[in-house]
Amino acid sequence: MSILNDYSLEMTAKERPELDNAAGRILPGTQIAVAFLPNEDMESRIAAACHVRSLGFEPIPHISARRMRSAAELSDMVERCAQYAGVKRVFLVAGDPVRPDGPFEDTLSMLRTGVFESNGIESVGIAGHPEGHPIMDANRLASFMDRKVDEIGARGMASTLVTQFSFDAQALLDWHFSLRERGISIPVRLGVPGPAGVRRLLRYAAFCGVGATTSVLKKYGISLGKLIGLAGPDRLVSELEQGLIAERSDNLALHFFPFGSLGATADWISTYPHNKGLAA
């Protein structure tokens, strides 16, 4: 079974036209996350979730704890997403602001409101950090993950871990297997970049704190001496397939970050089996 049998994608609210153009090349029922960007308003995010549903895909709105201005705003967003877009899955993050815009410091504080299960949410996604976290050490990160998983389960919902994107297959594999060794068996989606311009990939990597050493980038297919052109995840996905050859289950899949190129990512996914012979 291919690791691409159950992939998911990410988009922003402004990318609805791109989704329309790419829809015919995306598997029906595919999970599509709608990112929570500070320069997009709530109406746009909810409209995007509705648009994803109208095209036959599964919308997963992101919700940023520290960007929610009130409990009422959180309740309104979840209720409307459930009512109008049939949302059953959400993805929760703490968010970037150092100081919260409202009453929520982190994902746990949102979970404890009860707003998700009361609106029929069945699954909650939380972030995984294969390359570490800028303000948490590994032990604290693991403890916080466990607390979130326990809280979600106690409220009758399922958990999914979705990682930040990475250029480093070994980092993703090591993190995944360490998770299983800790006895965490919930579904995992490993984040990989879609095909994009080299400069754009490096810009997002810097912004997201993703490891981008010269050796890792070279293995991925990026040369710092040649920043013009496109780079795709062929080698990364191939290496992940090889490293996960013994594990083919519903609990593991890939999550693609298209970086504004939904169509190019959909094309890449649909043709990837033909590219597996690409030279390493």
PDB file of C-alpha atoms in Angstrom:
ATOM      1  CA  MET A   1       0.000   0.000   0.000  1.00  0.00           C
ATOM      2  CA  SER A   2       1.385   3.399  -0.993  1.00  0.00           C
ATOM      3  CA  ILE A   3       2.123   6.031   1.626  1.00  0.00           C
ATOM      4  CA  LEU A   4       0.136   8.383  -0.639  1.00  0.00           C
ATOM      5  CA  ASN A   5      -3.125   6.445  -0.428  1.00  0.00           C
ATOM      6  CA  ASP A   6      -4.411   8.773   2.283  1.00  0.00           C
ATOM      7  CA  TYR A   7      -2.627  12.104   1.977  1.00  0.00           C
ATOM      8  CA  SER A   8      -3.904  15.448   3.279  1.00  0.00           C
ATOM      9  CA  LEU A   9      -3.318  19.013   2.087  1.00  0.00           C
ATOM     10  CA  GLU A  10      -3.162  22.514   3.494  1.00  0.00           C
ATOM     11  CA  MET A  11      -4.523  25.750   2.066  1.00  0.00           C
ATOM     12  CA  THR A  12      -5.328  29.315   3.069  1.00  0.00           C
ATOM     13  CA  ALA A  13      -8.676  31.071   2.728  1.00  0.00           C
ATOM     14  CA  LYS A  14      -7.478  33.102  -0.258  1.00  0.00           C
ATOM     15  CA  GLU A  15      -6.596  29.940  -2.196  1.00  0.00           C
ATOM     16  CA  ARG A  16     -10.169  28.959  -3.015  1.00  0.00           C
ATOM     17  CA  PRO A  17      -9.684  29.638  -6.774  1.00  0.00           C
ATOM     18  CA  GLU A  18      -6.553  27.442  -6.767  1.00  0.00           C
ATOM     19  CA  LEU A  19      -8.537  24.685  -5.042  1.00  0.00           C
ATOM     20  CA  ASP A  20     -11.221  24.916  -7.737  1.00  0.00           C
ATOM     21  CA  ASN A  21      -8.564  24.463 -10.426  1.00  0.00           C
ATOM     22  CA  ALA A  22      -6.887  21.543  -8.649  1.00  0.00           C
ATOM     23  CA  ALA A  23     -10.034  19.765  -7.408  1.00  0.00           C
ATOM     24  CA  GLY A  24     -10.235  17.301 -10.289  1.00  0.00           C
ATOM     25  CA  ARG A  25      -6.762  16.005  -9.462  1.00  0.00           C
ATOM     26  CA  ILE A  26      -7.346  15.542  -5.727  1.00  0.00           C
ATOM     27  CA  LEU A  27      -8.808  12.319  -4.363  1.00  0.00           C
ATOM     28  CA  PRO A  28     -12.465  12.673  -3.260  1.00  0.00           C
ATOM     29  CA  GLY A  29     -12.783  12.888   0.503  1.00  0.00           C
ATOM     30  CA  THR A  30      -9.226  14.162   0.970  1.00  0.00           C
ATOM     31  CA  GLN A  31      -8.679  16.033   4.220  1.00  0.00           C
ATOM     32  CA  ILE A  32      -7.862  19.682   3.490  1.00  0.00           C
ATOM     33  CA  ALA A  33      -6.751  21.893   6.353  1.00  0.00           C
ATOM     34  CA  VAL A  34      -7.572  25.602   6.272  1.00  0.00           C
ATOM     35  CA  ALA A  35      -4.730  27.512   7.907  1.00  0.00           C
ATOM     36  CA  PHE A  36      -5.420  30.233  10.492  1.00  0.00           C
ATOM     37  CA  LEU A  37      -3.463  33.210   9.154  1.00  0.00           C
ATOM     38  CA  PRO A  38      -3.441  36.554  10.985  1.00  0.00           C
ATOM     39  CA  ASN A  39      -4.171  38.496   7.781  1.00  0.00           C
ATOM     40  CA  GLU A  40      -7.394  36.546   7.030  1.00  0.00           C
ATOM     41  CA  ASP A  41     -10.637  37.201   8.868  1.00  0.00           C
ATOM     42  CA  MET A  42     -13.015  34.701  10.429  1.00  0.00           C
ATOM     43  CA  GLU A  43     -15.613  35.022   7.668  1.00  0.00           C
ATOM     44  CA  SER A  44     -12.999  34.064   5.067  1.00  0.00           C
ATOM     45  CA  ARG A  45     -11.861  31.033   7.055  1.00  0.00           C
ATOM     46  CA  ILE A  46     -15.396  29.759   7.528  1.00  0.00           C
ATOM     47  CA  ALA A  47     -16.221  30.380   3.848  1.00  0.00           C
ATOM     48  CA  ALA A  48     -13.099  28.409   2.876  1.00  0.00           C
ATOM     49  CA  ALA A  49     -14.181  25.454   5.041  1.00  0.00           C
ATOM     50  CA  CYS A  50     -17.596  25.533   3.358  1.00  0.00           C
ATOM     51  CA  HIS A  51     -15.919  25.669  -0.050  1.00  0.00           C
ATOM     52  CA  VAL A  52     -13.773  22.626   0.742  1.00  0.00           C
ATOM     53  CA  ARG A  53     -16.900  20.685   1.737  1.00  0.00           C
ATOM     54  CA  SER A  54     -18.805  21.774  -1.387  1.00  0.00           C
ATOM     55  CA  LEU A  55     -16.084  20.212  -3.563  1.00  0.00           C
ATOM     56  CA  GLY A  56     -16.365  16.841  -1.833  1.00  0.00           C
ATOM     57  CA  PHE A  57     -13.364  17.144   0.477  1.00  0.00           C
ATOM     58  CA  GLU A  58     -13.076  17.012   4.264  1.00  0.00           C
ATOM     59  CA  PRO A  59     -12.447  20.475   5.756  1.00  0.00           C
ATOM     60  CA  ILE A  60     -10.213  20.819   8.807  1.00  0.00           C
ATOM     61  CA  PRO A  61     -10.141  24.406  10.067  1.00  0.00           C
ATOM     62  CA  HIS A  62      -7.089  25.449  12.055  1.00  0.00           C
ATOM     63  CA  ILE A  63      -7.815  27.346  15.258  1.00  0.00           C
ATOM     64  CA  SER A  64      -5.107  29.436  16.915  1.00  0.00           C
ATOM     65  CA  ALA A  65      -5.618  29.765  20.687  1.00  0.00           C
ATOM     66  CA  ARG A  66      -3.713  33.013  21.195  1.00  0.00           C
ATOM     67  CA  ARG A  67      -5.409  34.710  18.250  1.00  0.00           C
ATOM     68  CA  MET A  68      -8.947  34.044  19.499  1.00  0.00           C
ATOM     69  CA  ARG A  69     -10.229  37.312  20.979  1.00  0.00           C
ATOM     70  CA  SER A  70     -12.935  35.792  23.168  1.00  0.00           C
ATOM     71  CA  ALA A  71     -14.688  32.593  24.180  1.00  0.00           C
ATOM     72  CA  ALA A  72     -17.679  33.811  22.167  1.00  0.00           C
ATOM     73  CA  GLU A  73     -15.546  34.114  19.027  1.00  0.00           C
ATOM     74  CA  LEU A  74     -14.249  30.564  19.476  1.00  0.00           C
ATOM     75  CA  SER A  75     -17.761  29.221  20.046  1.00  0.00           C
ATOM     76  CA  ASP A  76     -19.110  31.091  17.019  1.00  0.00           C
ATOM     77  CA  MET A  77     -16.388  29.782  14.717  1.00  0.00           C
ATOM     78  CA  VAL A  78     -16.748  26.150  15.782  1.00  0.00           C
ATOM     79  CA  GLU A  79     -20.534  26.269  15.695  1.00  0.00           C
ATOM     80  CA  ARG A  80     -20.693  27.829  12.242  1.00  0.00           C
ATOM     81  CA  CYS A  81     -18.040  25.511  10.807  1.00  0.00           C
ATOM     82  CA  ALA A  82     -19.985  22.514  12.098  1.00  0.00           C
ATOM     83  CA  GLN A  83     -23.357  23.836  10.944  1.00  0.00           C
ATOM     84  CA  TYR A  84     -22.484  25.171   7.505  1.00  0.00           C
ATOM     85  CA  ALA A  85     -19.406  23.134   6.477  1.00  0.00           C
ATOM     86  CA  GLY A  86     -20.194  19.863   8.252  1.00  0.00           C
ATOM     87  CA  VAL A  87     -16.861  20.078  10.052  1.00  0.00           C
ATOM     88  CA  LYS A  88     -16.037  17.008  12.142  1.00  0.00           C
ATOM     89  CA  ARG A  89     -12.291  17.614  12.489  1.00  0.00           C
ATOM     90  CA  VAL A  90     -10.296  20.595  13.707  1.00  0.00           C
ATOM     91  CA  PHE A  91      -6.606  21.328  14.168  1.00  0.00           C
ATOM     92  CA  LEU A  92      -5.554  23.276  17.240  1.00  0.00           C
ATOM     93  CA  VAL A  93      -2.371  25.294  17.755  1.00  0.00           C
ATOM     94  CA  ALA A  94      -1.268  27.708  20.459  1.00  0.00           C
ATOM     95  CA  GLY A  95      -0.296  30.345  17.879  1.00  0.00           C
ATOM     96  CA  ASP A  96       2.548  32.801  17.437  1.00  0.00           C
ATOM     97  CA  PRO A  97       1.670  35.849  19.599  1.00  0.00           C
ATOM     98  CA  VAL A  98       3.727  36.098  22.783  1.00  0.00           C
ATOM     99  CA  ARG A  99       0.690  37.553  24.536  1.00  0.00           C
ATOM    100  CA  PRO A 100      -2.753  36.090  23.759  1.00  0.00           C
ATOM    101  CA  ASP A 101      -5.291  38.345  22.043  1.00  0.00           C
ATOM    102  CA  GLY A 102      -7.961  36.886  24.314  1.00  0.00           C
ATOM    103  CA  PRO A 103      -8.506  34.344  27.122  1.00  0.00           C
ATOM    104  CA  PHE A 104      -6.746  31.336  25.582  1.00  0.00           C
ATOM    105  CA  GLU A 105      -3.082  30.697  26.304  1.00  0.00           C
ATOM    106  CA  ASP A 106      -2.835  27.288  24.631  1.00  0.00           C
ATOM    107  CA  THR A 107      -4.772  24.429  23.066  1.00  0.00           C
ATOM    108  CA  LEU A 108      -5.632  22.868  26.423  1.00  0.00           C
ATOM    109  CA  SER A 109      -7.469  26.010  27.508  1.00  0.00           C
ATOM    110  CA  MET A 110      -9.620  25.823  24.359  1.00  0.00           C
ATOM    111  CA  LEU A 111     -10.278  22.120  24.796  1.00  0.00           C
ATOM    112  CA  ARG A 112     -11.483  22.649  28.366  1.00  0.00           C
ATOM    113  CA  THR A 113     -14.315  24.910  27.198  1.00  0.00           C
ATOM    114  CA  GLY A 114     -16.171  21.849  25.864  1.00  0.00           C
ATOM    115  CA  VAL A 115     -17.058  23.746  22.683  1.00  0.00           C
ATOM    116  CA  PHE A 116     -15.679  21.088  20.345  1.00  0.00           C
ATOM    117  CA  GLU A 117     -17.507  17.962  21.523  1.00  0.00           C
ATOM    118  CA  SER A 118     -20.699  19.983  22.070  1.00  0.00           C
ATOM    119  CA  ASN A 119     -20.659  20.850  18.345  1.00  0.00           C
ATOM    120  CA  GLY A 120     -20.101  17.289  17.153  1.00  0.00           C
ATOM    121  CA  ILE A 121     -16.360  17.483  16.550  1.00  0.00           C
ATOM    122  CA  GLU A 122     -15.046  13.932  16.393  1.00  0.00           C
ATOM    123  CA  SER A 123     -11.310  14.388  15.857  1.00  0.00           C
ATOM    124  CA  VAL A 124      -8.790  16.984  17.040  1.00  0.00           C
ATOM    125  CA  GLY A 125      -5.420  17.438  15.368  1.00  0.00           C
ATOM    126  CA  ILE A 126      -2.438  18.675  17.350  1.00  0.00           C
ATOM    127  CA  ALA A 127       1.053  19.621  16.252  1.00  0.00           C
ATOM    128  CA  GLY A 128       4.086  17.348  16.236  1.00  0.00           C
ATOM    129  CA  HIS A 129       7.623  18.754  16.239  1.00  0.00           C
ATOM    130  CA  PRO A 130      10.191  16.290  14.827  1.00  0.00           C
ATOM    131  CA  GLU A 131      12.906  18.943  14.888  1.00  0.00           C
ATOM    132  CA  GLY A 132      12.072  20.296  18.321  1.00  0.00           C
ATOM    133  CA  HIS A 133      10.298  23.406  19.562  1.00  0.00           C
ATOM    134  CA  PRO A 134      11.817  26.893  19.890  1.00  0.00           C
ATOM    135  CA  ILE A 135      10.717  27.391  23.528  1.00  0.00           C
ATOM    136  CA  MET A 136      10.170  23.854  24.896  1.00  0.00           C
ATOM    137  CA  ASP A 137      12.692  21.128  25.573  1.00  0.00           C
ATOM    138  CA  ALA A 138      11.943  17.545  24.520  1.00  0.00           C
ATOM    139  CA  ASN A 139      10.635  16.410  27.926  1.00  0.00           C
ATOM    140  CA  ARG A 140       8.245  19.318  28.317  1.00  0.00           C
ATOM    141  CA  LEU A 141       7.083  18.936  24.724  1.00  0.00           C
ATOM    142  CA  ALA A 142       6.329  15.234  25.269  1.00  0.00           C
ATOM    143  CA  SER A 143       4.504  15.967  28.538  1.00  0.00           C
ATOM    144  CA  PHE A 144       2.347  18.631  26.940  1.00  0.00           C
ATOM    145  CA  MET A 145       1.522  16.316  24.038  1.00  0.00           C
ATOM    146  CA  ASP A 146       0.431  13.590  26.445  1.00  0.00           C
ATOM    147  CA  ARG A 147      -1.809  16.014  28.339  1.00  0.00           C
ATOM    148  CA  LYS A 148      -3.511  17.141  25.140  1.00  0.00           C
ATOM    149  CA  VAL A 149      -4.062  13.582  23.928  1.00  0.00           C
ATOM    150  CA  ASP A 150      -5.509  12.618  27.318  1.00  0.00           C
ATOM    151  CA  GLU A 151      -7.803  15.665  27.393  1.00  0.00           C
ATOM    152  CA  ILE A 152      -9.087  14.995  23.879  1.00  0.00           C
ATOM    153  CA  GLY A 153      -9.754  11.339  24.691  1.00  0.00           C
ATOM    154  CA  ALA A 154     -11.484  12.186  27.968  1.00  0.00           C
ATOM    155  CA  ARG A 155     -13.893  14.353  25.985  1.00  0.00           C
ATOM    156  CA  GLY A 156     -14.810  11.505  23.652  1.00  0.00           C
ATOM    157  CA  MET A 157     -12.836  12.677  20.648  1.00  0.00           C
ATOM    158  CA  ALA A 158      -9.964  11.126  18.693  1.00  0.00           C
ATOM    159  CA  SER A 159      -6.495  12.656  18.331  1.00  0.00           C
ATOM    160  CA  THR A 160      -4.249  13.021  15.305  1.00  0.00           C
ATOM    161  CA  LEU A 161      -0.672  14.291  15.254  1.00  0.00           C
ATOM    162  CA  VAL A 162       0.326  16.428  12.267  1.00  0.00           C
ATOM    163  CA  THR A 163       3.954  17.472  12.089  1.00  0.00           C
ATOM    164  CA  GLN A 164       5.499  20.672  10.833  1.00  0.00           C
ATOM    165  CA  PHE A 165       7.039  20.208   7.389  1.00  0.00           C
ATOM    166  CA  SER A 166      10.598  18.947   7.127  1.00  0.00           C
ATOM    167  CA  PHE A 167      13.276  18.466   4.499  1.00  0.00           C
ATOM    168  CA  ASP A 168      14.855  15.724   6.620  1.00  0.00           C
ATOM    169  CA  ALA A 169      13.420  12.223   6.218  1.00  0.00           C
ATOM    170  CA  GLN A 170      15.599  10.833   9.006  1.00  0.00           C
ATOM    171  CA  ALA A 171      14.321  13.434  11.471  1.00  0.00           C
ATOM    172  CA  LEU A 172      10.739  12.505  10.597  1.00  0.00           C
ATOM    173  CA  LEU A 173      11.450   8.773  10.876  1.00  0.00           C
ATOM    174  CA  ASP A 174      13.321   9.074  14.184  1.00  0.00           C
ATOM    175  CA  TRP A 175      10.520  11.157  15.681  1.00  0.00           C
ATOM    176  CA  HIS A 176       7.833   8.769  14.449  1.00  0.00           C
ATOM    177  CA  PHE A 177       9.520   5.663  15.830  1.00  0.00           C
ATOM    178  CA  SER A 178      10.315   7.350  19.157  1.00  0.00           C
ATOM    179  CA  LEU A 179       6.619   8.166  19.424  1.00  0.00           C
ATOM    180  CA  ARG A 180       5.649   4.532  18.883  1.00  0.00           C
ATOM    181  CA  GLU A 181       8.291   3.427  21.407  1.00  0.00           C
ATOM    182  CA  ARG A 182       6.568   5.657  23.967  1.00  0.00           C
ATOM    183  CA  GLY A 183       3.365   3.732  23.323  1.00  0.00           C
ATOM    184  CA  ILE A 184       1.609   6.528  21.414  1.00  0.00           C
ATOM    185  CA  SER A 185      -0.357   4.804  18.663  1.00  0.00           C
ATOM    186  CA  ILE A 186      -2.675   7.597  17.514  1.00  0.00           C
ATOM    187  CA  PRO A 187      -2.688   8.481  13.796  1.00  0.00           C
ATOM    188  CA  VAL A 188       0.280  10.489  12.554  1.00  0.00           C
ATOM    189  CA  ARG A 189       0.597  12.679   9.474  1.00  0.00           C
ATOM    190  CA  LEU A 190       4.159  13.543   8.534  1.00  0.00           C
ATOM    191  CA  GLY A 191       4.509  17.021   7.043  1.00  0.00           C
ATOM    192  CA  VAL A 192       6.311  17.338   3.723  1.00  0.00           C
ATOM    193  CA  PRO A 193       6.672  20.319   1.355  1.00  0.00           C
ATOM    194  CA  GLY A 194       4.927  20.320  -1.981  1.00  0.00           C
ATOM    195  CA  PRO A 195       6.952  21.241  -5.075  1.00  0.00           C
ATOM    196  CA  ALA A 196       7.785  24.940  -4.975  1.00  0.00           C
ATOM    197  CA  GLY A 197      10.423  27.492  -5.864  1.00  0.00           C
ATOM    198  CA  VAL A 198      13.677  27.051  -3.961  1.00  0.00           C
ATOM    199  CA  ARG A 199      13.631  30.592  -2.585  1.00  0.00           C
ATOM    200  CA  ARG A 200      10.060  30.157  -1.374  1.00  0.00           C
ATOM    201  CA  LEU A 201      10.880  26.872   0.359  1.00  0.00           C
ATOM    202  CA  LEU A 202      13.854  28.417   2.141  1.00  0.00           C
ATOM    203  CA  ARG A 203      11.802  31.445   3.176  1.00  0.00           C
ATOM    204  CA  TYR A 204       9.104  29.261   4.736  1.00  0.00           C
ATOM    205  CA  ALA A 205      11.744  27.087   6.393  1.00  0.00           C
ATOM    206  CA  ALA A 206      13.311  30.137   8.039  1.00  0.00           C
ATOM    207  CA  PHE A 207       9.934  31.461   9.161  1.00  0.00           C
ATOM    208  CA  CYS A 208       8.815  28.105  10.608  1.00  0.00           C
ATOM    209  CA  GLY A 209      12.130  27.236  12.246  1.00  0.00           C
ATOM    210  CA  VAL A 210      12.607  24.156  10.092  1.00  0.00           C
ATOM    211  CA  GLY A 211      16.099  22.646   9.986  1.00  0.00           C
ATOM    212  CA  ALA A 212      17.809  23.536   6.723  1.00  0.00           C
ATOM    213  CA  THR A 213      21.464  22.608   7.005  1.00  0.00           C
ATOM    214  CA  THR A 214      23.488  22.445   3.824  1.00  0.00           C
ATOM    215  CA  SER A 215      23.744  18.644   4.012  1.00  0.00           C
ATOM    216  CA  VAL A 216      19.994  18.163   4.582  1.00  0.00           C
ATOM    217  CA  LEU A 217      19.109  20.547   1.762  1.00  0.00           C
ATOM    218  CA  LYS A 218      21.556  18.838  -0.591  1.00  0.00           C
ATOM    219  CA  LYS A 219      19.998  15.475   0.155  1.00  0.00           C
ATOM    220  CA  TYR A 220      16.557  16.976  -0.440  1.00  0.00           C
ATOM    221  CA  GLY A 221      17.728  18.320  -3.784  1.00  0.00           C
ATOM    222  CA  ILE A 222      18.410  21.983  -2.994  1.00  0.00           C
ATOM    223  CA  SER A 223      21.752  23.654  -3.620  1.00  0.00           C
ATOM    224  CA  LEU A 224      22.425  26.920  -1.793  1.00  0.00           C
ATOM    225  CA  GLY A 225      24.548  27.915  -4.746  1.00  0.00           C
ATOM    226  CA  LYS A 226      21.589  27.663  -7.095  1.00  0.00           C
ATOM    227  CA  LEU A 227      18.462  29.305  -5.698  1.00  0.00           C
ATOM    228  CA  ILE A 228      16.575  29.573  -8.986  1.00  0.00           C
ATOM    229  CA  GLY A 229      14.122  26.873 -10.017  1.00  0.00           C
ATOM    230  CA  LEU A 230      11.804  24.363  -8.364  1.00  0.00           C
ATOM    231  CA  ALA A 231      12.405  21.589  -5.856  1.00  0.00           C
ATOM    232  CA  GLY A 232      10.053  18.698  -5.160  1.00  0.00           C
ATOM    233  CA  PRO A 233       9.809  16.113  -2.377  1.00  0.00           C
ATOM    234  CA  ASP A 234      10.640  13.091  -4.563  1.00  0.00           C
ATOM    235  CA  ARG A 235      13.702  11.981  -2.630  1.00  0.00           C
ATOM    236  CA  LEU A 236      12.165  12.811   0.739  1.00  0.00           C
ATOM    237  CA  VAL A 237       9.012  10.761   0.095  1.00  0.00           C
ATOM    238  CA  SER A 238      11.011   7.900  -1.399  1.00  0.00           C
ATOM    239  CA  GLU A 239      13.233   7.808   1.694  1.00  0.00           C
ATOM    240  CA  LEU A 240      10.189   7.872   3.965  1.00  0.00           C
ATOM    241  CA  GLU A 241       8.663   4.973   2.047  1.00  0.00           C
ATOM    242  CA  GLN A 242      11.826   2.947   2.476  1.00  0.00           C
ATOM    243  CA  GLY A 243      12.104   3.770   6.169  1.00  0.00           C
ATOM    244  CA  LEU A 244       8.471   2.910   6.813  1.00  0.00           C
ATOM    245  CA  ILE A 245       8.343  -0.210   4.671  1.00  0.00           C
ATOM    246  CA  ALA A 246       7.403  -2.360   7.678  1.00  0.00           C
ATOM    247  CA  GLU A 247       4.598  -0.020   8.730  1.00  0.00           C
ATOM    248  CA  ARG A 248       1.688   0.381   6.358  1.00  0.00           C
ATOM    249  CA  SER A 249      -1.436   1.192   8.322  1.00  0.00           C
ATOM    250  CA  ASP A 250      -4.282   3.662   8.631  1.00  0.00           C
ATOM    251  CA  ASN A 251      -2.312   5.312  11.424  1.00  0.00           C
ATOM    252  CA  LEU A 252       0.320   6.847   9.151  1.00  0.00           C
ATOM    253  CA  ALA A 253       0.020   9.231   6.211  1.00  0.00           C
ATOM    254  CA  LEU A 254       1.561  12.347   4.663  1.00  0.00           C
ATOM    255  CA  HIS A 255       0.405  15.948   5.016  1.00  0.00           C
ATOM    256  CA  PHE A 256       1.448  18.271   2.179  1.00  0.00           C
ATOM    257  CA  PHE A 257       2.216  21.962   2.600  1.00  0.00           C
ATOM    258  CA  PRO A 258       1.755  23.358  -0.949  1.00  0.00           C
ATOM    259  CA  PHE A 259       2.957  26.905  -0.137  1.00  0.00           C
ATOM    260  CA  GLY A 260       0.516  28.474  -2.551  1.00  0.00           C
ATOM    261  CA  SER A 261       0.891  25.798  -5.232  1.00  0.00           C
ATOM    262  CA  LEU A 262      -2.064  23.469  -4.704  1.00  0.00           C
ATOM    263  CA  GLY A 263      -2.200  22.573  -8.382  1.00  0.00           C
ATOM    264  CA  ALA A 264       1.490  21.710  -8.588  1.00  0.00           C
ATOM    265  CA  THR A 265       1.213  19.602  -5.435  1.00  0.00           C
ATOM    266  CA  ALA A 266      -1.855  17.752  -6.768  1.00  0.00           C
ATOM    267  CA  ASP A 267       0.020  17.099 -10.019  1.00  0.00           C
ATOM    268  CA  TRP A 268       3.076  15.844  -8.157  1.00  0.00           C
ATOM    269  CA  ILE A 269       1.046  13.446  -6.014  1.00  0.00           C
ATOM    270  CA  SER A 270      -0.772  12.034  -9.033  1.00  0.00           C
ATOM    271  CA  THR A 271       2.472  11.357 -10.913  1.00  0.00           C
ATOM    272  CA  TYR A 272       4.810  10.401  -8.057  1.00  0.00           C
ATOM    273  CA  PRO A 273       4.789   6.612  -8.664  1.00  0.00           C
ATOM    274  CA  HIS A 274       6.298   7.312 -12.083  1.00  0.00           C
ATOM    275  CA  ASN A 275       9.083   9.352 -10.494  1.00  0.00           C
ATOM    276  CA  LYS A 276      10.238   6.751  -7.979  1.00  0.00           C
ATOM    277  CA  GLY A 277      13.196   5.847 -10.133  1.00  0.00           C
ATOM    278  CA  LEU A 278      14.625   9.342  -9.787  1.00  0.00           C
ATOM    279  CA  ALA A 279      18.331   9.259  -9.179  1.00  0.00           C
ATOM    280  CA  ALA A 280      19.358   9.767  -5.552  1.00  0.00           C
TER     281      ALA A 280
END
